[in-house]
Short mmCIF file of N, CA and C in Angstrom, two decimals:
data_model
loop_
_atom_site.label_atom_id
_atom_site.label_comp_id
_atom_site.label_asym_id
_atom_site.label_seq_id
_atom_site.Cartn_x
_atom_site.Cartn_y
_atom_site.Cartn_z
N MET A 1 8.47 -18.28 18.86
CA MET A 1 9.53 -17.39 19.27
C MET A 1 9.40 -16.08 18.48
N SER A 2 9.48 -14.98 19.16
CA SER A 2 9.33 -13.67 18.56
C SER A 2 10.68 -13.14 18.06
N GLU A 3 10.65 -12.54 16.87
CA GLU A 3 11.85 -11.93 16.31
C GLU A 3 11.51 -10.53 15.81
N THR A 4 12.53 -9.68 15.70
CA THR A 4 12.32 -8.34 15.18
C THR A 4 12.30 -8.39 13.65
N PHE A 5 11.24 -7.83 13.10
CA PHE A 5 11.03 -7.77 11.65
C PHE A 5 11.14 -6.30 11.25
N LYS A 6 11.99 -6.03 10.27
CA LYS A 6 12.19 -4.66 9.81
C LYS A 6 11.40 -4.44 8.53
N LEU A 7 10.53 -3.44 8.53
CA LEU A 7 9.69 -3.10 7.38
C LEU A 7 9.98 -1.67 6.96
N GLU A 8 10.33 -1.48 5.68
CA GLU A 8 10.53 -0.16 5.12
C GLU A 8 9.64 -0.02 3.89
N ILE A 9 8.82 0.99 3.89
CA ILE A 9 7.93 1.25 2.76
C ILE A 9 8.22 2.66 2.27
N THR A 10 8.57 2.78 1.00
CA THR A 10 8.80 4.10 0.40
C THR A 10 7.53 4.49 -0.34
N ILE A 11 6.99 5.64 0.04
CA ILE A 11 5.78 6.15 -0.60
C ILE A 11 6.12 7.47 -1.29
N LYS A 12 5.30 7.81 -2.28
CA LYS A 12 5.47 9.11 -2.94
C LYS A 12 4.13 9.55 -3.50
N THR A 13 4.10 10.83 -3.88
CA THR A 13 2.93 11.38 -4.54
C THR A 13 3.41 12.11 -5.79
N PRO A 14 2.60 12.09 -6.85
CA PRO A 14 2.98 12.83 -8.05
C PRO A 14 2.97 14.33 -7.79
N LYS A 15 3.69 15.06 -8.63
CA LYS A 15 3.65 16.52 -8.53
C LYS A 15 2.25 17.00 -8.88
N SER A 16 1.85 18.07 -8.25
CA SER A 16 0.53 18.64 -8.46
C SER A 16 0.41 19.21 -9.88
N THR A 17 -0.74 19.00 -10.50
CA THR A 17 -0.97 19.55 -11.82
C THR A 17 -1.27 21.04 -11.76
N SER A 18 -1.68 21.52 -10.58
CA SER A 18 -2.00 22.95 -10.43
C SER A 18 -0.78 23.78 -10.07
N GLY A 19 0.32 23.10 -9.73
CA GLY A 19 1.51 23.82 -9.32
C GLY A 19 1.54 24.14 -7.83
N GLU A 20 0.40 23.98 -7.17
CA GLU A 20 0.34 24.21 -5.73
C GLU A 20 0.61 22.92 -4.98
N SER A 21 1.15 23.03 -3.80
CA SER A 21 1.43 21.86 -2.98
C SER A 21 0.12 21.33 -2.40
N GLU A 22 -0.14 20.03 -2.58
CA GLU A 22 -1.37 19.41 -2.10
C GLU A 22 -1.05 18.28 -1.15
N GLU A 23 -1.86 18.14 -0.11
CA GLU A 23 -1.63 17.13 0.92
C GLU A 23 -2.35 15.82 0.61
N THR A 24 -1.67 14.72 0.92
CA THR A 24 -2.26 13.39 0.91
C THR A 24 -1.99 12.78 2.27
N ARG A 25 -3.01 12.14 2.85
CA ARG A 25 -2.85 11.54 4.18
C ARG A 25 -3.11 10.04 4.09
N GLY A 26 -2.46 9.32 4.99
CA GLY A 26 -2.66 7.88 5.05
C GLY A 26 -2.14 7.30 6.34
N SER A 27 -2.08 5.97 6.37
CA SER A 27 -1.57 5.27 7.54
C SER A 27 -0.99 3.93 7.11
N VAL A 28 -0.14 3.38 7.98
CA VAL A 28 0.47 2.08 7.75
C VAL A 28 0.05 1.16 8.88
N TRP A 29 -0.36 -0.05 8.49
CA TRP A 29 -0.79 -1.06 9.46
C TRP A 29 0.03 -2.32 9.28
N PHE A 30 0.29 -3.01 10.37
CA PHE A 30 0.90 -4.35 10.34
C PHE A 30 -0.07 -5.27 11.06
N ASP A 31 -0.55 -6.27 10.33
CA ASP A 31 -1.64 -7.12 10.81
C ASP A 31 -2.80 -6.20 11.22
N ASP A 32 -3.22 -6.19 12.46
CA ASP A 32 -4.34 -5.33 12.86
C ASP A 32 -3.89 -4.15 13.72
N GLN A 33 -2.60 -3.82 13.66
CA GLN A 33 -2.06 -2.75 14.48
C GLN A 33 -1.62 -1.57 13.61
N GLU A 34 -2.15 -0.39 13.92
CA GLU A 34 -1.72 0.81 13.21
C GLU A 34 -0.33 1.21 13.68
N LEU A 35 0.62 1.34 12.75
CA LEU A 35 1.99 1.69 13.08
C LEU A 35 2.24 3.19 13.00
N GLU A 36 1.61 3.83 12.02
CA GLU A 36 1.92 5.23 11.79
C GLU A 36 0.85 5.89 10.92
N LYS A 37 0.54 7.15 11.25
CA LYS A 37 -0.24 8.01 10.37
C LYS A 37 0.75 8.95 9.71
N PHE A 38 0.48 9.31 8.46
CA PHE A 38 1.40 10.21 7.77
C PHE A 38 0.64 11.22 6.92
N SER A 39 1.34 12.31 6.65
CA SER A 39 0.88 13.33 5.73
C SER A 39 2.05 13.60 4.79
N ILE A 40 1.77 13.62 3.49
CA ILE A 40 2.83 13.81 2.50
C ILE A 40 2.32 14.81 1.47
N MET A 41 3.19 15.69 1.04
CA MET A 41 2.80 16.72 0.09
C MET A 41 3.10 16.28 -1.34
N SER A 42 2.40 16.85 -2.30
CA SER A 42 2.58 16.47 -3.70
C SER A 42 4.05 16.63 -4.11
N GLY A 43 4.53 15.66 -4.88
CA GLY A 43 5.91 15.67 -5.35
C GLY A 43 6.92 15.16 -4.34
N GLU A 44 6.47 14.75 -3.17
CA GLU A 44 7.36 14.32 -2.09
C GLU A 44 7.52 12.80 -2.08
N THR A 45 8.68 12.33 -1.64
CA THR A 45 8.94 10.91 -1.42
C THR A 45 9.34 10.75 0.03
N ARG A 46 8.83 9.69 0.67
CA ARG A 46 9.16 9.46 2.09
C ARG A 46 9.33 7.97 2.36
N LYS A 47 10.30 7.64 3.20
CA LYS A 47 10.51 6.26 3.63
C LYS A 47 9.94 6.11 5.03
N LEU A 48 9.05 5.12 5.18
CA LEU A 48 8.44 4.81 6.48
C LEU A 48 9.10 3.55 7.00
N GLU A 49 9.73 3.63 8.16
CA GLU A 49 10.50 2.50 8.70
C GLU A 49 9.95 2.07 10.05
N HIS A 50 9.84 0.74 10.22
CA HIS A 50 9.32 0.19 11.46
C HIS A 50 10.03 -1.11 11.80
N ASN A 51 10.29 -1.30 13.08
CA ASN A 51 10.79 -2.58 13.61
C ASN A 51 9.66 -3.17 14.45
N ILE A 52 9.26 -4.39 14.08
CA ILE A 52 8.08 -5.01 14.67
C ILE A 52 8.46 -6.37 15.22
N GLU A 53 7.98 -6.70 16.40
CA GLU A 53 8.18 -8.03 16.96
C GLU A 53 7.13 -8.96 16.35
N VAL A 54 7.59 -10.03 15.70
CA VAL A 54 6.66 -10.96 15.04
C VAL A 54 6.99 -12.40 15.42
N ASP A 55 5.98 -13.24 15.37
CA ASP A 55 6.14 -14.68 15.50
C ASP A 55 6.03 -15.27 14.11
N ASP A 56 6.56 -16.47 13.91
CA ASP A 56 6.42 -17.15 12.62
C ASP A 56 4.95 -17.35 12.32
N GLY A 57 4.59 -17.16 11.05
CA GLY A 57 3.19 -17.36 10.65
C GLY A 57 2.77 -16.36 9.60
N ASP A 58 1.46 -16.26 9.41
CA ASP A 58 0.88 -15.38 8.40
C ASP A 58 0.77 -13.95 8.92
N HIS A 59 1.13 -13.01 8.03
CA HIS A 59 1.08 -11.59 8.38
C HIS A 59 0.65 -10.80 7.16
N SER A 60 0.41 -9.51 7.38
CA SER A 60 0.14 -8.60 6.27
C SER A 60 0.50 -7.19 6.72
N PHE A 61 0.80 -6.36 5.72
CA PHE A 61 0.90 -4.94 6.00
C PHE A 61 -0.02 -4.23 5.02
N THR A 62 -0.52 -3.08 5.46
CA THR A 62 -1.48 -2.32 4.67
C THR A 62 -1.06 -0.86 4.67
N VAL A 63 -1.08 -0.25 3.49
CA VAL A 63 -0.92 1.19 3.36
C VAL A 63 -2.30 1.72 2.99
N LYS A 64 -2.83 2.58 3.84
CA LYS A 64 -4.17 3.13 3.62
C LYS A 64 -4.06 4.55 3.08
N HIS A 65 -4.66 4.78 1.93
CA HIS A 65 -4.76 6.12 1.34
C HIS A 65 -6.07 6.69 1.87
N LEU A 66 -5.97 7.62 2.82
CA LEU A 66 -7.16 8.10 3.52
C LEU A 66 -7.74 9.39 2.96
N TYR A 67 -6.88 10.24 2.37
CA TYR A 67 -7.37 11.55 1.92
C TYR A 67 -6.41 12.14 0.90
N SER A 68 -6.97 12.73 -0.14
CA SER A 68 -6.22 13.55 -1.08
C SER A 68 -7.00 14.83 -1.31
N ALA A 69 -6.28 15.94 -1.35
CA ALA A 69 -6.94 17.23 -1.54
C ALA A 69 -7.48 17.40 -2.95
N SER A 70 -6.90 16.68 -3.90
CA SER A 70 -7.27 16.86 -5.30
C SER A 70 -7.59 15.52 -5.94
N PRO A 71 -8.54 15.47 -6.86
CA PRO A 71 -8.84 14.21 -7.55
C PRO A 71 -7.72 13.78 -8.51
N THR A 72 -6.78 14.69 -8.78
CA THR A 72 -5.66 14.32 -9.66
C THR A 72 -4.47 13.79 -8.87
N SER A 73 -4.59 13.76 -7.56
CA SER A 73 -3.51 13.28 -6.70
C SER A 73 -3.57 11.76 -6.57
N ALA A 74 -2.49 11.18 -6.06
CA ALA A 74 -2.43 9.74 -5.84
C ALA A 74 -1.42 9.47 -4.74
N LEU A 75 -1.50 8.29 -4.17
CA LEU A 75 -0.50 7.80 -3.24
C LEU A 75 0.12 6.56 -3.87
N VAL A 76 1.43 6.56 -3.99
CA VAL A 76 2.14 5.48 -4.67
C VAL A 76 3.03 4.75 -3.67
N VAL A 77 2.88 3.42 -3.61
CA VAL A 77 3.82 2.59 -2.85
C VAL A 77 4.97 2.32 -3.83
N ASP A 78 6.09 2.98 -3.60
CA ASP A 78 7.19 2.96 -4.56
C ASP A 78 8.13 1.77 -4.36
N GLN A 79 8.34 1.39 -3.11
CA GLN A 79 9.28 0.31 -2.82
C GLN A 79 8.96 -0.32 -1.47
N VAL A 80 9.17 -1.63 -1.38
CA VAL A 80 8.96 -2.35 -0.13
C VAL A 80 10.24 -3.13 0.19
N VAL A 81 10.76 -2.91 1.40
CA VAL A 81 11.96 -3.60 1.86
C VAL A 81 11.61 -4.32 3.16
N MET A 82 11.85 -5.63 3.18
CA MET A 82 11.57 -6.43 4.37
C MET A 82 12.87 -7.05 4.85
N ASP A 83 13.21 -6.81 6.10
CA ASP A 83 14.46 -7.32 6.67
C ASP A 83 15.64 -7.06 5.74
N ASP A 84 15.74 -5.82 5.27
CA ASP A 84 16.83 -5.34 4.39
C ASP A 84 16.84 -5.99 3.02
N ILE A 85 15.74 -6.61 2.59
CA ILE A 85 15.63 -7.21 1.26
C ILE A 85 14.56 -6.45 0.48
N ASN A 86 14.95 -5.81 -0.62
CA ASN A 86 14.00 -5.14 -1.49
C ASN A 86 13.23 -6.23 -2.23
N ILE A 87 11.93 -6.33 -1.98
CA ILE A 87 11.17 -7.43 -2.57
C ILE A 87 10.79 -7.19 -4.03
N GLY A 88 11.10 -6.01 -4.56
CA GLY A 88 10.91 -5.73 -5.98
C GLY A 88 9.51 -6.04 -6.48
N VAL A 89 9.43 -6.79 -7.59
CA VAL A 89 8.15 -7.05 -8.24
C VAL A 89 7.25 -7.99 -7.42
N ILE A 90 7.78 -8.63 -6.40
CA ILE A 90 6.93 -9.45 -5.53
C ILE A 90 5.84 -8.58 -4.89
N ALA A 91 6.13 -7.29 -4.73
CA ALA A 91 5.13 -6.37 -4.17
C ALA A 91 3.89 -6.28 -5.05
N TYR A 92 3.99 -6.65 -6.33
CA TYR A 92 2.84 -6.63 -7.23
C TYR A 92 1.82 -7.70 -6.87
N GLN A 93 2.18 -8.61 -5.97
CA GLN A 93 1.24 -9.62 -5.50
C GLN A 93 0.24 -9.04 -4.50
N GLY A 94 0.47 -7.79 -4.10
CA GLY A 94 -0.45 -7.11 -3.20
C GLY A 94 -1.76 -6.80 -3.88
N VAL A 95 -2.71 -6.32 -3.09
CA VAL A 95 -4.04 -6.01 -3.60
C VAL A 95 -4.40 -4.58 -3.20
N TYR A 96 -4.85 -3.81 -4.18
CA TYR A 96 -5.36 -2.46 -3.95
C TYR A 96 -6.87 -2.53 -4.03
N THR A 97 -7.53 -2.09 -2.96
CA THR A 97 -8.99 -2.05 -2.90
C THR A 97 -9.41 -0.58 -2.87
N PRO A 98 -9.80 -0.03 -4.02
CA PRO A 98 -10.18 1.38 -4.06
C PRO A 98 -11.51 1.65 -3.37
N THR A 99 -11.63 2.84 -2.83
CA THR A 99 -12.90 3.33 -2.31
C THR A 99 -13.39 4.36 -3.31
N TYR A 100 -14.28 3.94 -4.20
CA TYR A 100 -14.75 4.82 -5.26
C TYR A 100 -15.75 5.83 -4.73
N PRO A 101 -15.69 7.07 -5.22
CA PRO A 101 -16.62 8.10 -4.74
C PRO A 101 -18.00 7.95 -5.40
N GLU A 102 -18.99 8.39 -4.68
CA GLU A 102 -20.34 8.47 -5.22
C GLU A 102 -20.59 9.92 -5.64
N PRO A 103 -21.35 10.18 -6.65
CA PRO A 103 -22.17 9.25 -7.42
C PRO A 103 -21.42 8.61 -8.59
N TRP A 104 -20.12 8.88 -8.72
CA TRP A 104 -19.35 8.35 -9.85
C TRP A 104 -19.49 6.85 -9.97
N TYR A 105 -19.32 6.13 -8.86
CA TYR A 105 -19.36 4.66 -8.89
C TYR A 105 -20.71 4.16 -9.41
N THR A 106 -21.79 4.71 -8.87
CA THR A 106 -23.12 4.29 -9.29
C THR A 106 -23.35 4.61 -10.77
N ASP A 107 -22.91 5.78 -11.20
CA ASP A 107 -23.05 6.17 -12.61
C ASP A 107 -22.31 5.20 -13.53
N GLU A 108 -21.09 4.82 -13.14
CA GLU A 108 -20.30 3.88 -13.95
C GLU A 108 -20.99 2.51 -14.02
N CYS A 109 -21.49 2.04 -12.90
CA CYS A 109 -22.20 0.75 -12.88
C CYS A 109 -23.45 0.80 -13.74
N THR A 110 -24.20 1.87 -13.63
CA THR A 110 -25.42 2.03 -14.42
C THR A 110 -25.12 2.04 -15.91
N ALA A 111 -23.97 2.60 -16.29
CA ALA A 111 -23.58 2.67 -17.70
C ALA A 111 -22.93 1.37 -18.18
N GLY A 112 -22.85 0.36 -17.30
CA GLY A 112 -22.28 -0.92 -17.69
C GLY A 112 -20.77 -0.97 -17.63
N ARG A 113 -20.16 -0.02 -16.94
CA ARG A 113 -18.69 0.03 -16.81
C ARG A 113 -18.30 -0.15 -15.34
N THR A 114 -18.65 -1.27 -14.77
CA THR A 114 -18.38 -1.49 -13.35
C THR A 114 -16.88 -1.50 -13.09
N PRO A 115 -16.40 -0.59 -12.23
CA PRO A 115 -14.97 -0.55 -11.90
C PRO A 115 -14.54 -1.81 -11.15
N GLN A 116 -13.27 -2.14 -11.25
CA GLN A 116 -12.73 -3.31 -10.54
C GLN A 116 -12.84 -3.09 -9.04
N GLU A 117 -13.29 -4.14 -8.33
CA GLU A 117 -13.38 -4.05 -6.87
C GLU A 117 -12.00 -4.14 -6.24
N THR A 118 -11.12 -4.95 -6.84
CA THR A 118 -9.73 -5.07 -6.37
C THR A 118 -8.82 -5.06 -7.58
N ILE A 119 -7.61 -4.56 -7.36
CA ILE A 119 -6.60 -4.49 -8.41
C ILE A 119 -5.34 -5.14 -7.85
N GLY A 120 -4.78 -6.09 -8.57
CA GLY A 120 -3.54 -6.70 -8.12
C GLY A 120 -3.55 -8.20 -8.12
N GLN A 121 -2.92 -8.78 -7.11
CA GLN A 121 -2.69 -10.22 -6.98
C GLN A 121 -1.92 -10.74 -8.18
N GLY A 122 -1.02 -9.90 -8.70
CA GLY A 122 -0.19 -10.30 -9.82
C GLY A 122 -0.87 -10.19 -11.17
N ASN A 123 -2.13 -9.73 -11.22
CA ASN A 123 -2.88 -9.67 -12.47
C ASN A 123 -2.82 -8.33 -13.19
N ASN A 124 -2.37 -7.28 -12.52
CA ASN A 124 -2.41 -5.95 -13.11
C ASN A 124 -1.06 -5.25 -13.07
N GLY A 125 0.02 -6.00 -13.07
CA GLY A 125 1.35 -5.39 -13.00
C GLY A 125 1.50 -4.56 -11.75
N SER A 126 2.08 -3.37 -11.90
CA SER A 126 2.32 -2.52 -10.74
C SER A 126 1.13 -1.63 -10.39
N ALA A 127 0.01 -1.79 -11.11
CA ALA A 127 -1.15 -0.93 -10.89
C ALA A 127 -1.65 -0.96 -9.45
N CYS A 128 -1.45 -2.07 -8.76
CA CYS A 128 -1.95 -2.18 -7.38
C CYS A 128 -1.19 -1.24 -6.44
N MET A 129 -0.05 -0.74 -6.86
CA MET A 129 0.77 0.12 -6.00
C MET A 129 0.50 1.60 -6.25
N TYR A 130 -0.29 1.91 -7.26
CA TYR A 130 -0.67 3.29 -7.58
C TYR A 130 -2.10 3.49 -7.13
N MET A 131 -2.27 4.19 -6.02
CA MET A 131 -3.61 4.37 -5.45
C MET A 131 -4.15 5.74 -5.87
N GLY A 132 -4.79 5.77 -7.03
CA GLY A 132 -5.37 7.00 -7.53
C GLY A 132 -6.64 7.38 -6.78
N TRP A 133 -7.35 6.41 -6.29
CA TRP A 133 -8.51 6.65 -5.43
C TRP A 133 -8.07 6.38 -3.99
N GLU A 134 -8.80 6.91 -3.06
CA GLU A 134 -8.56 6.53 -1.67
C GLU A 134 -8.86 5.04 -1.57
N GLY A 135 -8.19 4.35 -0.67
CA GLY A 135 -8.37 2.92 -0.52
C GLY A 135 -7.15 2.30 0.15
N ASP A 136 -7.03 0.98 0.05
CA ASP A 136 -5.98 0.25 0.76
C ASP A 136 -5.14 -0.60 -0.19
N TYR A 137 -3.82 -0.59 0.03
CA TYR A 137 -2.91 -1.55 -0.60
C TYR A 137 -2.51 -2.52 0.50
N LYS A 138 -2.69 -3.82 0.26
CA LYS A 138 -2.39 -4.82 1.28
C LYS A 138 -1.56 -5.95 0.67
N LEU A 139 -0.50 -6.32 1.37
CA LEU A 139 0.34 -7.45 0.95
C LEU A 139 0.39 -8.47 2.08
N LYS A 140 -0.02 -9.68 1.74
CA LYS A 140 0.03 -10.79 2.71
C LYS A 140 1.33 -11.55 2.49
N PHE A 141 1.94 -11.97 3.58
CA PHE A 141 3.18 -12.75 3.52
C PHE A 141 3.29 -13.58 4.78
N ASN A 142 4.29 -14.40 4.85
CA ASN A 142 4.49 -15.16 6.08
C ASN A 142 5.96 -15.20 6.46
N THR A 143 6.18 -15.49 7.71
CA THR A 143 7.54 -15.63 8.23
C THR A 143 7.70 -17.06 8.72
N PRO A 144 8.89 -17.62 8.60
CA PRO A 144 10.14 -16.96 8.25
C PRO A 144 10.11 -16.41 6.82
N LEU A 145 10.62 -15.19 6.68
CA LEU A 145 10.53 -14.44 5.43
C LEU A 145 11.22 -15.14 4.27
N TYR A 146 12.39 -15.73 4.52
CA TYR A 146 13.15 -16.34 3.42
C TYR A 146 12.35 -17.45 2.74
N GLU A 147 11.52 -18.19 3.48
CA GLU A 147 10.70 -19.24 2.86
C GLU A 147 9.65 -18.62 1.96
N TRP A 148 9.01 -17.54 2.40
CA TRP A 148 8.00 -16.87 1.59
C TRP A 148 8.63 -16.28 0.33
N LEU A 149 9.82 -15.68 0.48
CA LEU A 149 10.51 -15.10 -0.69
C LEU A 149 10.83 -16.18 -1.71
N LEU A 150 11.32 -17.33 -1.26
CA LEU A 150 11.65 -18.42 -2.18
C LEU A 150 10.42 -18.90 -2.95
N GLU A 151 9.27 -18.92 -2.30
CA GLU A 151 8.02 -19.35 -2.95
C GLU A 151 7.58 -18.36 -4.03
N HIS A 152 7.99 -17.09 -3.90
CA HIS A 152 7.49 -16.05 -4.80
C HIS A 152 8.53 -15.51 -5.78
N LEU A 153 9.69 -16.14 -5.84
CA LEU A 153 10.70 -15.69 -6.83
C LEU A 153 10.36 -16.15 -8.21
#
């Protein structure tokens, strides 16, 4: 049976170090469906809201950091609300998979400082929600939501 699932994700970007407004672009996905593309300027906070028809079972949502004008910029997943419930620190169970730039990545590996392939799954605190590199933040969960929340409290 399908039910309406309400997803609210608050994103933000740090203020620009240059003082100029800089753009960051991304998108939000639910399972394998793109819900929204967005553009956000440095120092801005935005709430992305979606109502999605879902069946009971396994799901995920992904925030993709696609572009930043400056290497000092970042995309931050500030808050996640599911069906009017702020999931708080449960969001730290998500995984951030950075897309490291070349030749930086190769240079780091050659020097014996291989960067983490994934950040999160409860192992790095809130670091998985701060996307300093382009990449994806993904949180897997299941519905009915209240059962998943009880498992992760």
